[in-house]
Amino acid sequence: MRMDPREIAVPRRIPVLDMSHEIQTLKPQLMSAIEAVLDRGAFIMGQNVKDFEREAAEYLGVDYAIALNSGTDALVIALLACGIGEGDEVITTPFTFFATAEAISRVGAVPVFVDVDPGTYNMDISLLESAITERTKAIIPVHLFGQSIDMDPVMELAKQRDLIVVEDVAQAFGGEYKGSKVGTIGDMGCFSFFPSKNLGTYGDGGLVATNDPGLAELAAMLRTHGSKKKYYNELIGFNSRLDEIQAAILRVKLPYIDIWNEGRHQASERYRQLLEGIEGIVLPVEEDYSKHVYHQYTIRVLHARRDELQAKLLAEGISTMIYYPLPVHQLPVYQSMNLSMPVAESLSSEVLSLPIWPQIEVSTQRYIADKIRASLS
Ligand SMILES: *Cc1c(COP(=O)(O)O)cnc(C)c1O
């Protein structure tokens, strides 16, 4: 029986991310790609991994792409390849997923946090220079929620002060800064293919991108137990390979990334139109220098009403997320640093990420916007 769309009853169930469209559409391609891996019987460092690395490098416009088993490992391996370790300081943002800072600590270096801009949620560039000390070795800018940070001043400062730049691009595959793909501007770019990322696989995955042949070689060695040649280990490395099935899945998905990023961008435009003028919320700022891929559409809810709004939306069947409920410097592991980052701290109590995916329907967005307006009035 077909239902008249006007009769579809509320309350609806709206997840924060709906992957069913993508999976249903691509299922035949995905199944045959996975089946081909099974038929070939090569599960580690096979042809799909090599082909995916070549295709990803081509897409990004970069000389080398090394596929890894997660975005976290991409950060750790990039830092190690760049020679960062014990005693070094690495500047980054406190408003990110923990893994950014965790990777810095993991290699023995110290994360130095720089507060963020309340409009873009990205590192406040004007505070960057004053965070540099004699021990500073690198900067990790994070292109949060899919929007590039202003890279020119970061690269300028890095050049002046002889610092390495490792970009955390976990949330911005395909995003751009002044026409260049993010993740290809600094010394190395670190991507994640965690399932919910804007380019995700159906398991864990990651990648480092670079134009430097020496860094590429080191990263590839660190991935496979510090060896170029099997059983001739030269360094203490990791087992951090992307597996063949995940590479095959990513090869099916990569050709769609521009269409999907465009779908997310259009959804963000519709949210802007639907939400503009609602009292008590602030919409995300999109900068001219960036092609924002809206991994998240994150609003700020003022007057301490964020949690109340989230609960009211949930009661209407609308799921939302809080990225991130605590800034990194206030997480238990870093609490003893006793830092004060006022903007990041207030963002943590104000941000709310709304449902977004490339194929989200206008009617769904209208429903969400109506409920937000009603909840806050
Ligand atoms: C997801 C994410 C990571 C870690 O990636 P994994 O693949 O989950 O290890 C790192 N940094 C940021 C900003 C992320 O969002």
PDB file of N, CA and C in Angstrom, residues 228-282:
ATOM      1  N   LYS A 228      61.068  -1.479   4.710  1.00  0.00           N
ATOM      2  CA  LYS A 228      60.781  -1.284   3.280  1.00  0.00           C
ATOM      3  C   LYS A 228      60.613  -2.647   2.639  1.00  0.00           C
ATOM      4  N   LYS A 229      61.482  -3.550   3.083  1.00  0.00           N
ATOM      5  CA  LYS A 229      61.496  -4.905   2.560  1.00  0.00           C
ATOM      6  C   LYS A 229      61.073  -5.818   3.696  1.00  0.00           C
ATOM      7  N   LYS A 230      60.156  -6.732   3.408  1.00  0.00           N
ATOM      8  CA  LYS A 230      59.629  -7.624   4.440  1.00  0.00           C
ATOM      9  C   LYS A 230      60.763  -8.377   5.147  1.00  0.00           C
ATOM     10  N   TYR A 231      60.702  -8.368   6.475  1.00  0.00           N
ATOM     11  CA  TYR A 231      61.681  -9.065   7.336  1.00  0.00           C
ATOM     12  C   TYR A 231      63.044  -8.380   7.382  1.00  0.00           C
ATOM     13  N   TYR A 232      63.127  -7.135   6.872  1.00  0.00           N
ATOM     14  CA  TYR A 232      64.363  -6.343   7.041  1.00  0.00           C
ATOM     15  C   TYR A 232      63.992  -5.040   7.744  1.00  0.00           C
ATOM     16  N   ASN A 233      63.682  -5.133   9.033  1.00  0.00           N
ATOM     17  CA  ASN A 233      63.141  -4.003   9.767  1.00  0.00           C
ATOM     18  C   ASN A 233      64.236  -3.015  10.142  1.00  0.00           C
ATOM     19  N   GLU A 234      63.989  -1.751   9.793  1.00  0.00           N
ATOM     20  CA  GLU A 234      64.997  -0.715  10.030  1.00  0.00           C
ATOM     21  C   GLU A 234      64.606   0.228  11.151  1.00  0.00           C
ATOM     22  N   LEU A 235      63.309   0.281  11.455  1.00  0.00           N
ATOM     23  CA  LEU A 235      62.806   1.209  12.466  1.00  0.00           C
ATOM     24  C   LEU A 235      61.803   0.473  13.345  1.00  0.00           C
ATOM     25  N   ILE A 236      61.518   1.053  14.536  1.00  0.00           N
ATOM     26  CA  ILE A 236      60.413   0.548  15.348  1.00  0.00           C
ATOM     27  C   ILE A 236      59.149   1.195  14.806  1.00  0.00           C
ATOM     28  N   GLY A 237      58.289   0.402  14.237  1.00  0.00           N
ATOM     29  CA  GLY A 237      57.102   0.976  13.611  1.00  0.00           C
ATOM     30  C   GLY A 237      55.815   0.441  14.210  1.00  0.00           C
ATOM     31  N   PHE A 238      54.862   0.220  13.358  1.00  0.00           N
ATOM     32  CA  PHE A 238      53.524  -0.217  13.755  1.00  0.00           C
ATOM     33  C   PHE A 238      53.025  -1.256  12.757  1.00  0.00           C
ATOM     34  N   ASN A 239      51.920  -1.902  13.122  1.00  0.00           N
ATOM     35  CA  ASN A 239      51.114  -2.575  12.117  1.00  0.00           C
ATOM     36  C   ASN A 239      49.901  -1.682  11.915  1.00  0.00           C
ATOM     37  N   SER A 240      49.922  -0.863  10.909  1.00  0.00           N
ATOM     38  CA  SER A 240      48.844   0.115  10.715  1.00  0.00           C
ATOM     39  C   SER A 240      48.369   0.133   9.267  1.00  0.00           C
ATOM     40  N   ARG A 241      48.161  -1.063   8.718  1.00  0.00           N
ATOM     41  CA  ARG A 241      47.753  -1.128   7.318  1.00  0.00           C
ATOM     42  C   ARG A 241      46.236  -0.968   7.174  1.00  0.00           C
ATOM     43  N   LEU A 242      45.830  -0.328   6.090  1.00  0.00           N
ATOM     44  CA  LEU A 242      44.417  -0.343   5.703  1.00  0.00           C
ATOM     45  C   LEU A 242      44.165  -1.718   5.096  1.00  0.00           C
ATOM     46  N   ASP A 243      43.086  -2.386   5.507  1.00  0.00           N
ATOM     47  CA  ASP A 243      42.901  -3.725   4.939  1.00  0.00           C
ATOM     48  C   ASP A 243      42.236  -3.657   3.563  1.00  0.00           C
ATOM     49  N   GLU A 244      42.396  -4.705   2.838  1.00  0.00           N
ATOM     50  CA  GLU A 244      42.012  -4.763   1.424  1.00  0.00           C
ATOM     51  C   GLU A 244      40.500  -4.556   1.218  1.00  0.00           C
ATOM     52  N   ILE A 245      39.701  -5.114   2.121  1.00  0.00           N
ATOM     53  CA  ILE A 245      38.240  -4.951   1.966  1.00  0.00           C
ATOM     54  C   ILE A 245      37.849  -3.483   2.170  1.00  0.00           C
ATOM     55  N   GLN A 246      38.452  -2.840   3.173  1.00  0.00           N
ATOM     56  CA  GLN A 246      38.134  -1.415   3.386  1.00  0.00           C
ATOM     57  C   GLN A 246      38.609  -0.574   2.196  1.00  0.00           C
ATOM     58  N   ALA A 247      39.754  -0.933   1.634  1.00  0.00           N
ATOM     59  CA  ALA A 247      40.261  -0.197   0.463  1.00  0.00           C
ATOM     60  C   ALA A 247      39.311  -0.375  -0.722  1.00  0.00           C
ATOM     61  N   ALA A 248      38.784  -1.591  -0.885  1.00  0.00           N
ATOM     62  CA  ALA A 248      37.845  -1.851  -1.988  1.00  0.00           C
ATOM     63  C   ALA A 248      36.573  -1.017  -1.798  1.00  0.00           C
ATOM     64  N   ILE A 249      36.105  -0.908  -0.550  1.00  0.00           N
ATOM     65  CA  ILE A 249      34.909  -0.102  -0.256  1.00  0.00           C
ATOM     66  C   ILE A 249      35.188   1.377  -0.548  1.00  0.00           C
ATOM     67  N   LEU A 250      36.344   1.844  -0.110  1.00  0.00           N
ATOM     68  CA  LEU A 250      36.690   3.255  -0.340  1.00  0.00           C
ATOM     69  C   LEU A 250      36.806   3.566  -1.829  1.00  0.00           C
ATOM     70  N   ARG A 251      37.257   2.586  -2.618  1.00  0.00           N
ATOM     71  CA  ARG A 251      37.370   2.824  -4.068  1.00  0.00           C
ATOM     72  C   ARG A 251      35.988   2.941  -4.711  1.00  0.00           C
ATOM     73  N   VAL A 252      35.005   2.254  -4.148  1.00  0.00           N
ATOM     74  CA  VAL A 252      33.635   2.413  -4.660  1.00  0.00           C
ATOM     75  C   VAL A 252      33.112   3.807  -4.295  1.00  0.00           C
ATOM     76  N   LYS A 253      33.471   4.276  -3.095  1.00  0.00           N
ATOM     77  CA  LYS A 253      32.891   5.521  -2.595  1.00  0.00           C
ATOM     78  C   LYS A 253      33.586   6.793  -3.096  1.00  0.00           C
ATOM     79  N   LEU A 254      34.896   6.698  -3.305  1.00  0.00           N
ATOM     80  CA  LEU A 254      35.660   7.912  -3.663  1.00  0.00           C
ATOM     81  C   LEU A 254      35.080   8.694  -4.853  1.00  0.00           C
ATOM     82  N   PRO A 255      34.640   8.019  -5.930  1.00  0.00           N
ATOM     83  CA  PRO A 255      34.110   8.785  -7.070  1.00  0.00           C
ATOM     84  C   PRO A 255      32.875   9.631  -6.744  1.00  0.00           C
ATOM     85  N   TYR A 256      32.223   9.365  -5.606  1.00  0.00           N
ATOM     86  CA  TYR A 256      31.006  10.111  -5.249  1.00  0.00           C
ATOM     87  C   TYR A 256      31.267  11.273  -4.304  1.00  0.00           C
ATOM     88  N   ILE A 257      32.526  11.423  -3.848  1.00  0.00           N
ATOM     89  CA  ILE A 257      32.749  12.361  -2.747  1.00  0.00           C
ATOM     90  C   ILE A 257      32.369  13.796  -3.107  1.00  0.00           C
ATOM     91  N   ASP A 258      32.632  14.214  -4.343  1.00  0.00           N
ATOM     92  CA  ASP A 258      32.287  15.602  -4.696  1.00  0.00           C
ATOM     93  C   ASP A 258      30.771  15.814  -4.688  1.00  0.00           C
ATOM     94  N   ILE A 259      30.045  14.829  -5.203  1.00  0.00           N
ATOM     95  CA  ILE A 259      28.576  14.925  -5.215  1.00  0.00           C
ATOM     96  C   ILE A 259      28.059  14.961  -3.775  1.00  0.00           C
ATOM     97  N   TRP A 260      28.633  14.112  -2.924  1.00  0.00           N
ATOM     98  CA  TRP A 260      28.183  14.076  -1.525  1.00  0.00           C
ATOM     99  C   TRP A 260      28.532  15.363  -0.787  1.00  0.00           C
ATOM    100  N   ASN A 261      29.753  15.859  -1.007  1.00  0.00           N
ATOM    101  CA  ASN A 261      30.121  17.122  -0.348  1.00  0.00           C
ATOM    102  C   ASN A 261      29.211  18.248  -0.817  1.00  0.00           C
ATOM    103  N   GLU A 262      28.859  18.230  -2.111  1.00  0.00           N
ATOM    104  CA  GLU A 262      27.946  19.241  -2.647  1.00  0.00           C
ATOM    105  C   GLU A 262      26.558  19.104  -2.007  1.00  0.00           C
ATOM    106  N   GLY A 263      26.111  17.858  -1.804  1.00  0.00           N
ATOM    107  CA  GLY A 263      24.828  17.619  -1.133  1.00  0.00           C
ATOM    108  C   GLY A 263      24.826  18.181   0.285  1.00  0.00           C
ATOM    109  N   ARG A 264      25.935  17.983   0.984  1.00  0.00           N
ATOM    110  CA  ARG A 264      26.047  18.532   2.335  1.00  0.00           C
ATOM    111  C   ARG A 264      26.033  20.060   2.296  1.00  0.00           C
ATOM    112  N   HIS A 265      26.724  20.609   1.296  1.00  0.00           N
ATOM    113  CA  HIS A 265      26.779  22.066   1.204  1.00  0.00           C
ATOM    114  C   HIS A 265      25.394  22.647   0.925  1.00  0.00           C
ATOM    115  N   GLN A 266      24.653  21.992   0.030  1.00  0.00           N
ATOM    116  CA  GLN A 266      23.288  22.467  -0.259  1.00  0.00           C
ATOM    117  C   GLN A 266      22.399  22.361   0.973  1.00  0.00           C
ATOM    118  N   ALA A 267      22.598  21.270   1.731  1.00  0.00           N
ATOM    119  CA  ALA A 267      21.812  21.115   2.956  1.00  0.00           C
ATOM    120  C   ALA A 267      22.137  22.252   3.922  1.00  0.00           C
ATOM    121  N   SER A 268      23.403  22.670   3.964  1.00  0.00           N
ATOM    122  CA  SER A 268      23.787  23.763   4.869  1.00  0.00           C
ATOM    123  C   SER A 268      23.126  25.073   4.444  1.00  0.00           C
ATOM    124  N   GLU A 269      23.016  25.283   3.132  1.00  0.00           N
ATOM    125  CA  GLU A 269      22.347  26.491   2.627  1.00  0.00           C
ATOM    126  C   GLU A 269      20.878  26.500   3.031  1.00  0.00           C
ATOM    127  N   ARG A 270      20.258  25.323   2.936  1.00  0.00           N
ATOM    128  CA  ARG A 270      18.841  25.244   3.321  1.00  0.00           C
ATOM    129  C   ARG A 270      18.678  25.492   4.816  1.00  0.00           C
ATOM    130  N   TYR A 271      19.578  24.908   5.624  1.00  0.00           N
ATOM    131  CA  TYR A 271      19.509  25.186   7.063  1.00  0.00           C
ATOM    132  C   TYR A 271      19.631  26.683   7.332  1.00  0.00           C
ATOM    133  N   ARG A 272      20.560  27.306   6.594  1.00  0.00           N
ATOM    134  CA  ARG A 272      20.764  28.746   6.810  1.00  0.00           C
ATOM    135  C   ARG A 272      19.465  29.503   6.546  1.00  0.00           C
ATOM    136  N   GLN A 273      18.803  29.172   5.420  1.00  0.00           N
ATOM    137  CA  GLN A 273      17.551  29.862   5.099  1.00  0.00           C
ATOM    138  C   GLN A 273      16.469  29.568   6.127  1.00  0.00           C
ATOM    139  N   LEU A 274      16.412  28.297   6.551  1.00  0.00           N
ATOM    140  CA  LEU A 274      15.323  27.890   7.448  1.00  0.00           C
ATOM    141  C   LEU A 274      15.524  28.400   8.874  1.00  0.00           C
ATOM    142  N   LEU A 275      16.795  28.563   9.273  1.00  0.00           N
ATOM    143  CA  LEU A 275      17.070  28.883  10.678  1.00  0.00           C
ATOM    144  C   LEU A 275      17.357  30.356  10.911  1.00  0.00           C
ATOM    145  N   GLU A 276      17.621  31.080   9.827  1.00  0.00           N
ATOM    146  CA  GLU A 276      17.982  32.487   9.966  1.00  0.00           C
ATOM    147  C   GLU A 276      16.871  33.239  10.694  1.00  0.00           C
ATOM    148  N   GLY A 277      17.284  34.081  11.628  1.00  0.00           N
ATOM    149  CA  GLY A 277      16.308  34.902  12.326  1.00  0.00           C
ATOM    150  C   GLY A 277      15.730  34.271  13.570  1.00  0.00           C
ATOM    151  N   ILE A 278      16.032  32.994  13.823  1.00  0.00           N
ATOM    152  CA  ILE A 278      15.530  32.403  15.071  1.00  0.00           C
ATOM    153  C   ILE A 278      16.339  32.982  16.227  1.00  0.00           C
ATOM    154  N   GLU A 279      15.628  33.534  17.177  1.00  0.00           N
ATOM    155  CA  GLU A 279      16.245  34.192  18.334  1.00  0.00           C
ATOM    156  C   GLU A 279      16.949  33.160  19.219  1.00  0.00           C
ATOM    157  N   GLY A 280      18.193  33.473  19.604  1.00  0.00           N
ATOM    158  CA  GLY A 280      18.867  32.613  20.577  1.00  0.00           C
ATOM    159  C   GLY A 280      19.774  31.546  19.991  1.00  0.00           C
ATOM    160  N   ILE A 281      19.899  31.522  18.668  1.00  0.00           N
ATOM    161  CA  ILE A 281      20.891  30.608  18.085  1.00  0.00           C
ATOM    162  C   ILE A 281      21.827  31.388  17.153  1.00  0.00           C
ATOM    163  N   VAL A 282      23.023  30.852  16.991  1.00  0.00           N
ATOM    164  CA  VAL A 282      24.002  31.460  16.088  1.00  0.00           C
ATOM    165  C   VAL A 282      24.401  30.403  15.067  1.00  0.00           C
TER     166      VAL A 282
END
